[in-house]
Amino acid sequence: MPLLPATPLSCNNAARLQNHPTHAVVVGGGYIGVEVAENLIHRGLQVDIVERLGQIMATIDHEMARDLQYHLIDQGIDLHLDTAVAGFEAVDGRVQVALSDGTHLTADLVILAVGVRPNTELAVKAGLPVGSRGGLKIDNHMRTVDPDIYAIGDMVETEHTITRQPILAALAGPANRQGRIAADNICGKSSTYESTQGTAIVKIFEMVGGGTGASEQMLRQANIPYRKIYLHPAGHATYYPGTAAMHIKVLFQPDDGKLLGAQVVGFDGVDKRIDLFAIALRSGLTVFDLENLELPYAPPFGSAKDPINMAGFLGANLLRGDHLLWYAEDYPEHTQDGLIVDVRTPKEYDEWHIPGAINMPLNTVRDRYTELPKDTPLFVYCRVGFRGYLAYRILVQKGFQVLNLSGGVLTFSSFHPTGYSTGQANYPFVAHAEDQMAEQILAASAG
């Protein structure tokens, strides 16, 4: 990172600034960067975020981060992804920020939020070994190789709960637990630190996102086999005001369904579900266990089938072979040898559909299924997956080869930017509405 011109601000002198900036550039799209950007927008500044990766929030997978990116754009923030800072230059009392794509931004204020790295210089001089990620090596008592020296927090490498690989986790929760464990051992009480599962959350304007355990990218890098599901349940009963849908992604082992990771993005009830997934993952629960969790229900707080239960239903159905799925990343390469069938209404199809798809609304499937080929796979989809599931069941019973798009158009649009997104406030986004629509269609079809 090139040096900034002028004198860096500190907490002590920032409040004494006499000028009033109007344009800020935030370098870094992690937790701190997006939170700072939000607060600058609230102060009336124009804000650009520059992130060298292809997404913000690198701890979650890109299709989940994209929902948050849509929301930032809706709030007036300009995102520069896959872009690094090439240099800074003082120009007429302002800072010109040169980007790697040739863009030049002129700002009154530049904030570097590019993360932290352990400063191990003193430790190395003391003969303490550093691990592969750049943090101090410790045992599970928080001791270094010198039994009289303990280390905790952002300075140390710990083992990831799922991948069992060393990680640097700049998180307050683990750091506090490590401090308690170190103190126990210093005082003669044997206490151990198990692992870090990386549970984290962020609020960006009205939207919340976060997760626990391993991301799909982490599982791939660690060569850990997995299965996954997406769903879009509401935060609480939709007939009670104040809710919105979430985008949930759950990763689990393909043999026994043990949880490997979960990510949640949305507007209502996100924190509670991340908490529950974190507890379930730490406890070694499976998607089959999630089916049977008894969670509190009242309309202001949840649904009779809580999103956690729904995630269990979907994951268990997949592993039992009751419901076969296809995914957004399968398109177009792995769908070319089949037929893509959109079972939404003609109006929804006309507004936008996956290129190459035909339209066969759910209420017509029983009458028109003979139009479909039996010698080729059918890739069905709807908006969130529910109508697709009903069409799947009808067609499987008729002898067709069928797969249903996990997460429907909404997940597809987070994976492939299409104009649909969970961040669009003007687009109705309640899974319960789809449930009602499907029930009405099936009732009319049966009649």
Protein backbone atom coordinates (compact mmCIF):
# COMPACT_ATOMS: atom_id res chain seq x y z
CA MET A 1 0.00 0.00 0.00
CA PRO A 2 1.56 3.36 -0.98
CA LEU A 3 1.91 6.03 1.68
CA LEU A 4 -0.74 8.71 2.10
CA PRO A 5 0.38 12.33 1.82
CA ALA A 6 -0.03 14.70 4.78
CA THR A 7 -0.28 13.78 8.46
CA PRO A 8 -2.28 10.72 9.53
CA LEU A 9 -5.22 11.36 11.81
CA SER A 10 -5.39 9.89 15.28
CA CYS A 11 -8.28 9.59 17.70
CA ASN A 12 -6.86 12.60 19.53
CA ASN A 13 -6.70 15.06 16.63
CA ALA A 14 -9.53 13.88 14.36
CA ALA A 15 -12.15 15.83 16.31
CA ARG A 16 -10.21 19.08 15.82
CA LEU A 17 -10.43 19.05 12.03
CA GLN A 18 -11.51 22.46 10.79
CA ASN A 19 -12.41 21.48 7.24
CA HIS A 20 -15.59 19.59 6.45
CA PRO A 21 -14.93 16.83 3.91
CA THR A 22 -17.52 16.05 1.25
CA HIS A 23 -15.96 13.03 -0.46
CA ALA A 24 -14.28 10.07 1.21
CA VAL A 25 -12.48 7.03 -0.15
CA VAL A 26 -12.43 3.94 2.06
CA VAL A 27 -9.74 1.44 1.12
CA GLY A 28 -10.84 -2.03 2.19
CA GLY A 29 -14.21 -3.75 2.02
CA GLY A 30 -14.07 -5.79 5.20
CA TYR A 31 -16.07 -5.31 8.40
CA ILE A 32 -14.40 -2.05 9.40
CA GLY A 33 -14.43 -0.62 5.88
CA VAL A 34 -18.15 -1.09 5.25
CA GLU A 35 -19.09 0.12 8.74
CA VAL A 36 -17.00 3.27 8.30
CA ALA A 37 -18.54 3.83 4.87
CA GLU A 38 -22.05 3.63 6.33
CA ASN A 39 -21.26 6.22 8.99
CA LEU A 40 -19.72 8.58 6.44
CA ILE A 41 -22.90 8.33 4.34
CA HIS A 42 -24.91 9.21 7.45
CA ARG A 43 -22.71 12.33 7.79
CA GLY A 44 -23.61 13.35 4.26
CA LEU A 45 -20.38 12.45 2.45
CA GLN A 46 -20.00 10.91 -0.97
CA VAL A 47 -18.24 7.57 -0.44
CA ASP A 48 -16.20 5.19 -2.60
CA ILE A 49 -15.04 1.78 -1.36
CA VAL A 50 -11.95 0.30 -3.02
CA GLU A 51 -11.44 -3.44 -2.54
CA ARG A 52 -8.72 -5.47 -4.26
CA LEU A 53 -10.78 -8.68 -4.08
CA GLY A 54 -13.80 -9.33 -6.26
CA GLN A 55 -16.19 -8.95 -3.33
CA ILE A 56 -16.61 -7.26 0.03
CA MET A 57 -16.67 -9.34 3.22
CA ALA A 58 -14.21 -12.05 2.21
CA THR A 59 -15.24 -14.29 5.11
CA ILE A 60 -18.51 -15.18 3.36
CA ASP A 61 -18.98 -16.58 -0.13
CA HIS A 62 -19.29 -14.20 -3.06
CA GLU A 63 -22.96 -14.83 -3.85
CA MET A 64 -23.88 -13.99 -0.25
CA ALA A 65 -21.63 -10.93 -0.20
CA ARG A 66 -23.24 -9.73 -3.42
CA ASP A 67 -26.54 -9.16 -1.59
CA LEU A 68 -24.71 -6.78 0.75
CA GLN A 69 -23.01 -5.13 -2.22
CA TYR A 70 -26.37 -4.45 -3.86
CA HIS A 71 -27.49 -2.81 -0.62
CA LEU A 72 -24.41 -0.59 -0.43
CA ILE A 73 -25.01 0.55 -4.00
CA ASP A 74 -28.66 1.26 -3.16
CA GLN A 75 -27.40 3.54 -0.38
CA GLY A 76 -25.28 5.56 -2.81
CA ILE A 77 -21.86 4.02 -2.23
CA ASP A 78 -19.65 3.46 -5.28
CA LEU A 79 -17.86 0.11 -5.19
CA HIS A 80 -14.55 -0.52 -6.93
CA LEU A 81 -14.01 -4.29 -6.72
CA ASP A 82 -11.10 -6.26 -8.13
CA THR A 83 -9.25 -2.97 -7.83
CA ALA A 84 -6.16 -1.99 -5.85
CA VAL A 85 -4.79 1.42 -4.92
CA ALA A 86 -1.83 2.30 -7.14
CA GLY A 87 -0.88 5.56 -5.43
CA PHE A 88 -1.83 8.73 -3.60
CA GLU A 89 -1.02 12.31 -4.57
CA ALA A 90 -1.77 15.61 -2.87
CA VAL A 91 -3.58 17.92 -5.30
CA ASP A 92 -4.83 21.38 -4.24
CA GLY A 93 -5.35 20.37 -0.64
CA ARG A 94 -7.12 17.12 -1.53
CA VAL A 95 -5.96 13.55 -2.11
CA GLN A 96 -5.98 12.03 -5.57
CA VAL A 97 -6.30 8.26 -5.35
CA ALA A 98 -5.00 6.36 -8.38
CA LEU A 99 -6.55 2.92 -8.86
CA SER A 100 -5.12 -0.09 -10.65
CA ASP A 101 -7.82 0.07 -13.35
CA GLY A 102 -6.75 3.60 -14.33
CA THR A 103 -9.48 5.40 -12.40
CA HIS A 104 -8.57 8.49 -10.38
CA LEU A 105 -10.66 9.52 -7.38
CA THR A 106 -10.25 12.91 -5.72
CA ALA A 107 -11.18 12.90 -2.05
CA ASP A 108 -11.04 15.10 1.02
CA LEU A 109 -10.61 12.10 3.29
CA VAL A 110 -9.00 8.68 2.75
CA ILE A 111 -9.46 5.93 5.32
CA LEU A 112 -7.36 2.77 5.20
CA ALA A 113 -9.31 -0.22 6.51
CA VAL A 114 -7.16 -2.99 5.10
CA GLY A 115 -7.00 -5.25 8.13
CA VAL A 116 -4.26 -6.02 10.61
CA ARG A 117 -1.23 -8.26 10.64
CA PRO A 118 0.53 -9.50 13.77
CA ASN A 119 3.59 -7.44 14.66
CA THR A 120 5.86 -10.32 15.61
CA GLU A 121 9.19 -8.48 15.52
CA LEU A 122 9.72 -8.59 19.28
CA ALA A 123 8.53 -12.18 19.52
CA VAL A 124 10.87 -13.34 16.77
CA LYS A 125 13.79 -11.60 18.49
CA ALA A 126 12.82 -13.52 21.63
CA GLY A 127 13.05 -16.78 19.71
CA LEU A 128 9.32 -17.48 19.52
CA PRO A 129 8.27 -19.33 16.34
CA VAL A 130 5.79 -17.85 13.87
CA GLY A 131 3.30 -20.02 12.01
CA SER A 132 2.41 -20.27 8.34
CA ARG A 133 -0.20 -17.50 8.59
CA GLY A 134 2.16 -15.03 10.27
CA GLY A 135 0.89 -15.38 13.83
CA LEU A 136 2.64 -16.74 16.90
CA LYS A 137 2.48 -20.47 17.43
CA ILE A 138 0.80 -21.46 20.69
CA ASP A 139 -0.52 -24.61 22.34
CA ASN A 140 -4.11 -25.03 23.50
CA HIS A 141 -3.21 -23.42 26.84
CA MET A 142 -2.22 -20.22 24.96
CA ARG A 143 1.46 -20.84 25.77
CA THR A 144 4.26 -20.16 23.33
CA VAL A 145 7.32 -22.42 23.20
CA ASP A 146 8.58 -20.45 26.19
CA PRO A 147 6.43 -21.70 29.11
CA ASP A 148 6.63 -18.28 30.74
CA ILE A 149 5.25 -16.41 27.71
CA TYR A 150 1.58 -16.53 26.72
CA ALA A 151 -0.01 -14.94 23.66
CA ILE A 152 -3.63 -14.28 22.70
CA GLY A 153 -5.88 -12.44 20.28
CA ASP A 154 -4.86 -11.01 16.93
CA MET A 155 -1.23 -12.06 17.54
CA VAL A 156 -1.78 -15.82 17.47
CA GLU A 157 -2.65 -18.60 15.08
CA THR A 158 -5.38 -20.97 16.18
CA GLU A 159 -6.93 -24.05 14.61
CA HIS A 160 -10.13 -23.69 12.58
CA THR A 161 -12.97 -25.80 13.95
CA ILE A 162 -13.86 -27.30 10.56
CA THR A 163 -10.76 -27.27 8.36
CA ARG A 164 -8.33 -27.93 11.24
CA GLN A 165 -5.94 -25.59 9.49
CA PRO A 166 -4.18 -22.63 11.16
CA ILE A 167 -6.01 -19.31 10.91
CA LEU A 168 -5.64 -15.73 12.05
CA ALA A 169 -8.94 -14.60 13.52
CA ALA A 170 -9.15 -10.92 14.47
CA LEU A 171 -12.34 -11.41 16.47
CA ALA A 172 -13.18 -10.02 19.90
CA GLY A 173 -15.04 -13.08 21.16
CA PRO A 174 -12.22 -15.59 20.69
CA ALA A 175 -9.68 -13.04 21.97
CA ASN A 176 -11.62 -12.58 25.21
CA ARG A 177 -11.93 -16.33 25.75
CA GLN A 178 -8.23 -16.75 25.06
CA GLY A 179 -7.45 -14.09 27.67
CA ARG A 180 -9.49 -15.94 30.27
CA ILE A 181 -7.82 -19.25 29.37
CA ALA A 182 -4.34 -17.72 29.55
CA ALA A 183 -5.15 -16.23 32.96
CA ASP A 184 -6.44 -19.59 34.21
CA ASN A 185 -3.23 -21.32 33.23
CA ILE A 186 -1.00 -18.58 34.60
CA CYS A 187 -2.79 -19.01 37.93
CA GLY A 188 -2.33 -22.78 37.90
CA LYS A 189 -5.79 -23.79 36.68
CA SER A 190 -5.60 -26.01 33.61
CA SER A 191 -7.82 -24.55 30.88
CA THR A 192 -7.77 -25.17 27.13
CA TYR A 193 -8.83 -23.36 23.97
CA GLU A 194 -10.53 -25.74 21.55
CA SER A 195 -10.66 -24.03 18.15
CA THR A 196 -11.98 -21.00 16.27
CA GLN A 197 -15.06 -21.38 14.10
CA GLY A 198 -15.00 -17.77 12.87
CA THR A 199 -18.50 -16.66 13.84
CA ALA A 200 -18.97 -13.04 12.75
CA ILE A 201 -21.69 -10.55 11.86
CA VAL A 202 -21.97 -7.04 10.43
CA LYS A 203 -24.75 -4.47 10.09
CA ILE A 204 -24.69 -2.33 6.95
CA PHE A 205 -27.48 0.25 6.99
CA GLU A 206 -30.67 -1.84 7.34
CA MET A 207 -29.06 -5.08 6.21
CA VAL A 208 -27.23 -7.67 8.30
CA GLY A 209 -24.87 -10.41 7.17
CA GLY A 210 -22.53 -12.93 8.65
CA GLY A 211 -21.85 -16.58 9.23
CA THR A 212 -20.12 -19.30 11.16
CA GLY A 213 -17.85 -22.22 10.36
CA ALA A 214 -16.27 -22.76 6.96
CA SER A 215 -17.27 -21.00 3.76
CA GLU A 216 -17.58 -22.94 0.52
CA GLN A 217 -14.30 -21.43 -0.63
CA MET A 218 -12.55 -22.63 2.54
CA LEU A 219 -13.94 -26.15 2.12
CA ARG A 220 -12.70 -26.32 -1.45
CA GLN A 221 -9.25 -25.10 -0.48
CA ALA A 222 -9.11 -27.73 2.29
CA ASN A 223 -10.42 -30.48 -0.04
CA ILE A 224 -13.31 -31.20 2.31
CA PRO A 225 -16.36 -32.78 0.59
CA TYR A 226 -19.66 -31.04 1.21
CA ARG A 227 -23.25 -30.54 0.08
CA LYS A 228 -25.17 -27.27 0.28
CA ILE A 229 -28.63 -25.74 0.23
CA TYR A 230 -30.01 -22.20 -0.11
CA LEU A 231 -33.31 -20.88 1.21
CA HIS A 232 -35.13 -17.57 1.63
CA PRO A 233 -37.39 -17.70 4.70
CA ALA A 234 -38.85 -14.67 6.44
CA GLY A 235 -37.50 -13.50 9.78
CA HIS A 236 -40.80 -14.09 11.54
CA ALA A 237 -44.43 -14.85 10.65
CA THR A 238 -45.16 -12.71 7.61
CA TYR A 239 -48.69 -11.78 8.66
CA TYR A 240 -47.07 -9.94 11.59
CA PRO A 241 -45.58 -6.63 10.40
CA GLY A 242 -41.92 -5.77 10.24
CA THR A 243 -40.31 -8.79 8.68
CA ALA A 244 -38.37 -9.45 5.50
CA ALA A 245 -36.74 -12.48 3.98
CA MET A 246 -33.27 -13.79 4.60
CA HIS A 247 -30.84 -15.48 2.24
CA ILE A 248 -29.46 -18.56 4.01
CA LYS A 249 -26.69 -20.87 2.82
CA VAL A 250 -25.90 -24.06 4.72
CA LEU A 251 -22.93 -26.37 4.08
CA PHE A 252 -22.81 -29.89 5.50
CA GLN A 253 -21.10 -33.24 5.15
CA PRO A 254 -22.43 -35.45 2.35
CA ASP A 255 -22.50 -38.64 4.41
CA ASP A 256 -23.99 -37.81 7.81
CA GLY A 257 -25.16 -34.21 7.30
CA LYS A 258 -22.91 -32.74 10.00
CA LEU A 259 -22.82 -28.96 9.76
CA LEU A 260 -19.72 -27.41 8.22
CA GLY A 261 -20.79 -23.79 7.86
CA ALA A 262 -23.70 -21.41 7.50
CA GLN A 263 -24.15 -17.87 6.18
CA VAL A 264 -27.15 -15.58 6.56
CA VAL A 265 -27.90 -12.22 4.91
CA GLY A 266 -31.09 -10.20 5.30
CA PHE A 267 -33.02 -7.58 7.21
CA ASP A 268 -34.82 -9.32 10.08
CA GLY A 269 -33.84 -12.15 12.41
CA VAL A 270 -30.39 -12.66 10.90
CA ASP A 271 -28.46 -12.43 14.17
CA LYS A 272 -30.62 -15.01 15.93
CA ARG A 273 -30.14 -17.54 13.13
CA ILE A 274 -26.38 -17.04 13.01
CA ASP A 275 -26.33 -17.59 16.78
CA LEU A 276 -28.28 -20.83 16.41
CA PHE A 277 -26.15 -22.10 13.56
CA ALA A 278 -23.01 -21.29 15.59
CA ILE A 279 -24.28 -23.30 18.56
CA ALA A 280 -25.36 -26.18 16.33
CA LEU A 281 -22.01 -26.29 14.54
CA ARG A 282 -20.00 -26.14 17.77
CA SER A 283 -22.17 -28.97 19.16
CA GLY A 284 -21.62 -31.19 16.13
CA LEU A 285 -25.26 -31.22 15.05
CA THR A 286 -26.46 -32.42 11.65
CA VAL A 287 -29.15 -31.22 9.25
CA PHE A 288 -31.25 -34.07 10.61
CA ASP A 289 -30.91 -32.57 14.09
CA LEU A 290 -32.00 -29.16 12.77
CA GLU A 291 -35.26 -30.73 11.57
CA ASN A 292 -36.18 -31.57 15.15
CA LEU A 293 -35.00 -28.50 17.07
CA GLU A 294 -37.82 -27.11 19.22
CA LEU A 295 -37.48 -23.34 18.95
CA PRO A 296 -39.74 -20.68 20.48
CA TYR A 297 -42.56 -19.45 18.29
CA ALA A 298 -44.78 -16.42 18.45
CA PRO A 299 -45.58 -14.26 15.39
CA PRO A 300 -43.33 -11.33 16.41
CA PHE A 301 -40.31 -13.60 16.85
CA GLY A 302 -40.40 -16.50 14.41
CA SER A 303 -42.48 -19.02 12.51
CA ALA A 304 -43.90 -22.40 13.43
CA LYS A 305 -41.37 -23.79 10.96
CA ASP A 306 -38.36 -21.69 11.93
CA PRO A 307 -35.75 -20.93 9.26
CA ILE A 308 -33.39 -23.23 11.16
CA ASN A 309 -35.92 -26.07 10.88
CA MET A 310 -36.46 -25.25 7.21
CA ALA A 311 -32.73 -25.49 6.58
CA GLY A 312 -32.80 -28.89 8.23
CA PHE A 313 -35.74 -30.03 6.10
CA LEU A 314 -34.02 -29.01 2.87
CA GLY A 315 -30.67 -30.53 3.80
CA ALA A 316 -32.20 -33.77 5.03
CA ASN A 317 -34.38 -34.08 1.91
CA LEU A 318 -31.28 -33.71 -0.23
CA LEU A 319 -29.29 -36.36 1.64
CA ARG A 320 -32.22 -38.79 1.71
CA GLY A 321 -32.59 -38.45 -2.04
CA ASP A 322 -36.10 -37.03 -1.73
CA HIS A 323 -35.18 -33.79 -3.50
CA LEU A 324 -32.41 -33.40 -6.09
CA LEU A 325 -30.97 -29.94 -6.69
CA TRP A 326 -29.12 -27.95 -9.29
CA TYR A 327 -27.22 -24.76 -8.54
CA ALA A 328 -26.68 -21.33 -10.03
CA GLU A 329 -23.08 -22.16 -10.89
CA ASP A 330 -24.26 -25.12 -13.00
CA TYR A 331 -25.57 -22.63 -15.55
CA PRO A 332 -24.88 -22.65 -18.43
CA GLU A 333 -22.21 -25.35 -18.73
CA HIS A 334 -23.99 -28.17 -16.91
CA THR A 335 -27.53 -27.37 -18.05
CA GLN A 336 -26.85 -27.49 -21.79
CA ASP A 337 -27.81 -31.16 -22.09
CA GLY A 338 -31.19 -30.63 -20.44
CA LEU A 339 -34.24 -28.40 -20.57
CA ILE A 340 -34.65 -25.45 -18.19
CA VAL A 341 -38.27 -25.06 -17.08
CA ASP A 342 -39.51 -21.87 -15.39
CA VAL A 343 -42.62 -22.74 -13.33
CA ARG A 344 -43.39 -19.17 -12.29
CA THR A 345 -46.28 -17.16 -13.68
CA PRO A 346 -46.14 -15.78 -17.25
CA LYS A 347 -45.83 -12.27 -15.80
CA GLU A 348 -42.76 -13.22 -13.79
CA TYR A 349 -41.30 -15.03 -16.79
CA ASP A 350 -41.80 -12.00 -19.04
CA GLU A 351 -40.17 -9.66 -16.49
CA TRP A 352 -37.02 -11.78 -16.43
CA HIS A 353 -36.10 -15.42 -16.89
CA ILE A 354 -32.98 -17.52 -17.17
CA PRO A 355 -31.91 -17.38 -20.82
CA GLY A 356 -32.96 -20.56 -22.62
CA ALA A 357 -35.75 -21.44 -20.20
CA ILE A 358 -39.28 -22.31 -21.28
CA ASN A 359 -42.29 -21.27 -19.20
CA MET A 360 -44.65 -23.87 -17.78
CA PRO A 361 -46.46 -22.30 -14.81
CA LEU A 362 -47.00 -24.61 -11.85
CA ASN A 363 -50.78 -24.62 -12.27
CA THR A 364 -50.39 -26.01 -15.80
CA VAL A 365 -47.83 -28.75 -15.11
CA ARG A 366 -50.42 -31.51 -14.53
CA ASP A 367 -52.08 -30.72 -17.87
CA ARG A 368 -48.96 -30.01 -19.95
CA TYR A 369 -46.34 -32.44 -18.67
CA THR A 370 -46.64 -34.53 -21.85
CA GLU A 371 -44.99 -31.63 -23.71
CA LEU A 372 -41.75 -32.30 -21.81
CA PRO A 373 -39.07 -34.80 -22.90
CA LYS A 374 -38.48 -37.85 -20.72
CA ASP A 375 -35.08 -38.63 -22.20
CA THR A 376 -33.37 -35.47 -20.94
CA PRO A 377 -32.95 -33.85 -17.50
CA LEU A 378 -35.40 -31.10 -16.54
CA PHE A 379 -33.89 -28.18 -14.62
CA VAL A 380 -36.90 -26.55 -12.95
CA TYR A 381 -36.86 -23.28 -11.05
CA CYS A 382 -39.08 -20.64 -9.48
CA ARG A 383 -38.44 -17.55 -7.38
CA VAL A 384 -37.18 -19.08 -4.12
CA GLY A 385 -37.53 -22.82 -4.64
CA PHE A 386 -40.96 -23.74 -3.25
CA ARG A 387 -42.98 -23.82 -6.45
CA GLY A 388 -40.03 -25.54 -8.09
CA TYR A 389 -40.21 -28.22 -5.39
CA LEU A 390 -43.92 -28.79 -6.03
CA ALA A 391 -43.31 -29.06 -9.78
CA TYR A 392 -40.41 -31.41 -9.01
CA ARG A 393 -42.68 -33.74 -7.05
CA ILE A 394 -45.35 -33.78 -9.77
CA LEU A 395 -42.86 -34.48 -12.55
CA VAL A 396 -40.86 -37.12 -10.65
CA GLN A 397 -44.09 -39.02 -10.04
CA LYS A 398 -44.68 -38.91 -13.80
CA GLY A 399 -41.29 -40.51 -14.45
CA PHE A 400 -39.20 -37.48 -15.42
CA GLN A 401 -35.57 -36.77 -14.51
CA VAL A 402 -35.85 -33.54 -12.51
CA LEU A 403 -33.63 -31.20 -10.51
CA ASN A 404 -34.82 -28.08 -8.70
CA LEU A 405 -32.77 -24.86 -8.52
CA SER A 406 -31.62 -24.35 -4.93
CA GLY A 407 -32.66 -20.90 -3.75
CA GLY A 408 -34.50 -20.16 -6.98
CA VAL A 409 -34.13 -17.00 -9.02
CA LEU A 410 -33.09 -14.98 -5.96
CA THR A 411 -30.00 -17.08 -5.31
CA PHE A 412 -29.34 -17.32 -9.06
CA SER A 413 -29.39 -13.52 -9.22
CA SER A 414 -26.91 -13.25 -6.38
CA PHE A 415 -24.59 -15.64 -8.19
CA HIS A 416 -25.15 -14.15 -11.66
CA PRO A 417 -26.03 -10.41 -11.40
CA THR A 418 -29.38 -10.07 -13.16
CA GLY A 419 -31.19 -7.13 -11.64
CA TYR A 420 -32.98 -9.26 -9.07
CA SER A 421 -31.43 -9.08 -5.61
CA THR A 422 -32.23 -9.29 -1.93
CA GLY A 423 -31.02 -5.70 -1.69
CA GLN A 424 -33.77 -4.22 -3.86
CA ALA A 425 -36.16 -2.53 -1.49
CA ASN A 426 -38.82 -2.04 -4.17
CA TYR A 427 -39.08 -5.73 -5.01
CA PRO A 428 -41.45 -7.80 -2.81
CA PHE A 429 -39.31 -10.33 -1.02
CA VAL A 430 -41.31 -12.58 1.30
CA ALA A 431 -41.16 -16.34 0.93
CA HIS A 432 -44.57 -16.68 2.62
CA ALA A 433 -46.16 -14.93 -0.37
CA GLU A 434 -44.77 -17.66 -2.60
CA ASP A 435 -46.14 -20.32 -0.25
CA GLN A 436 -49.62 -18.82 -0.51
CA MET A 437 -49.36 -18.52 -4.28
CA ALA A 438 -48.32 -22.15 -4.63
CA GLU A 439 -51.16 -23.34 -2.39
CA GLN A 440 -53.70 -21.39 -4.44
CA ILE A 441 -52.30 -22.72 -7.72
CA LEU A 442 -52.37 -26.32 -6.50
CA ALA A 443 -55.89 -25.93 -5.15
CA ALA A 444 -57.08 -24.53 -8.49
CA SER A 445 -55.26 -27.29 -10.38
CA ALA A 446 -56.76 -30.04 -8.21
CA GLY A 447 -60.23 -28.53 -8.66
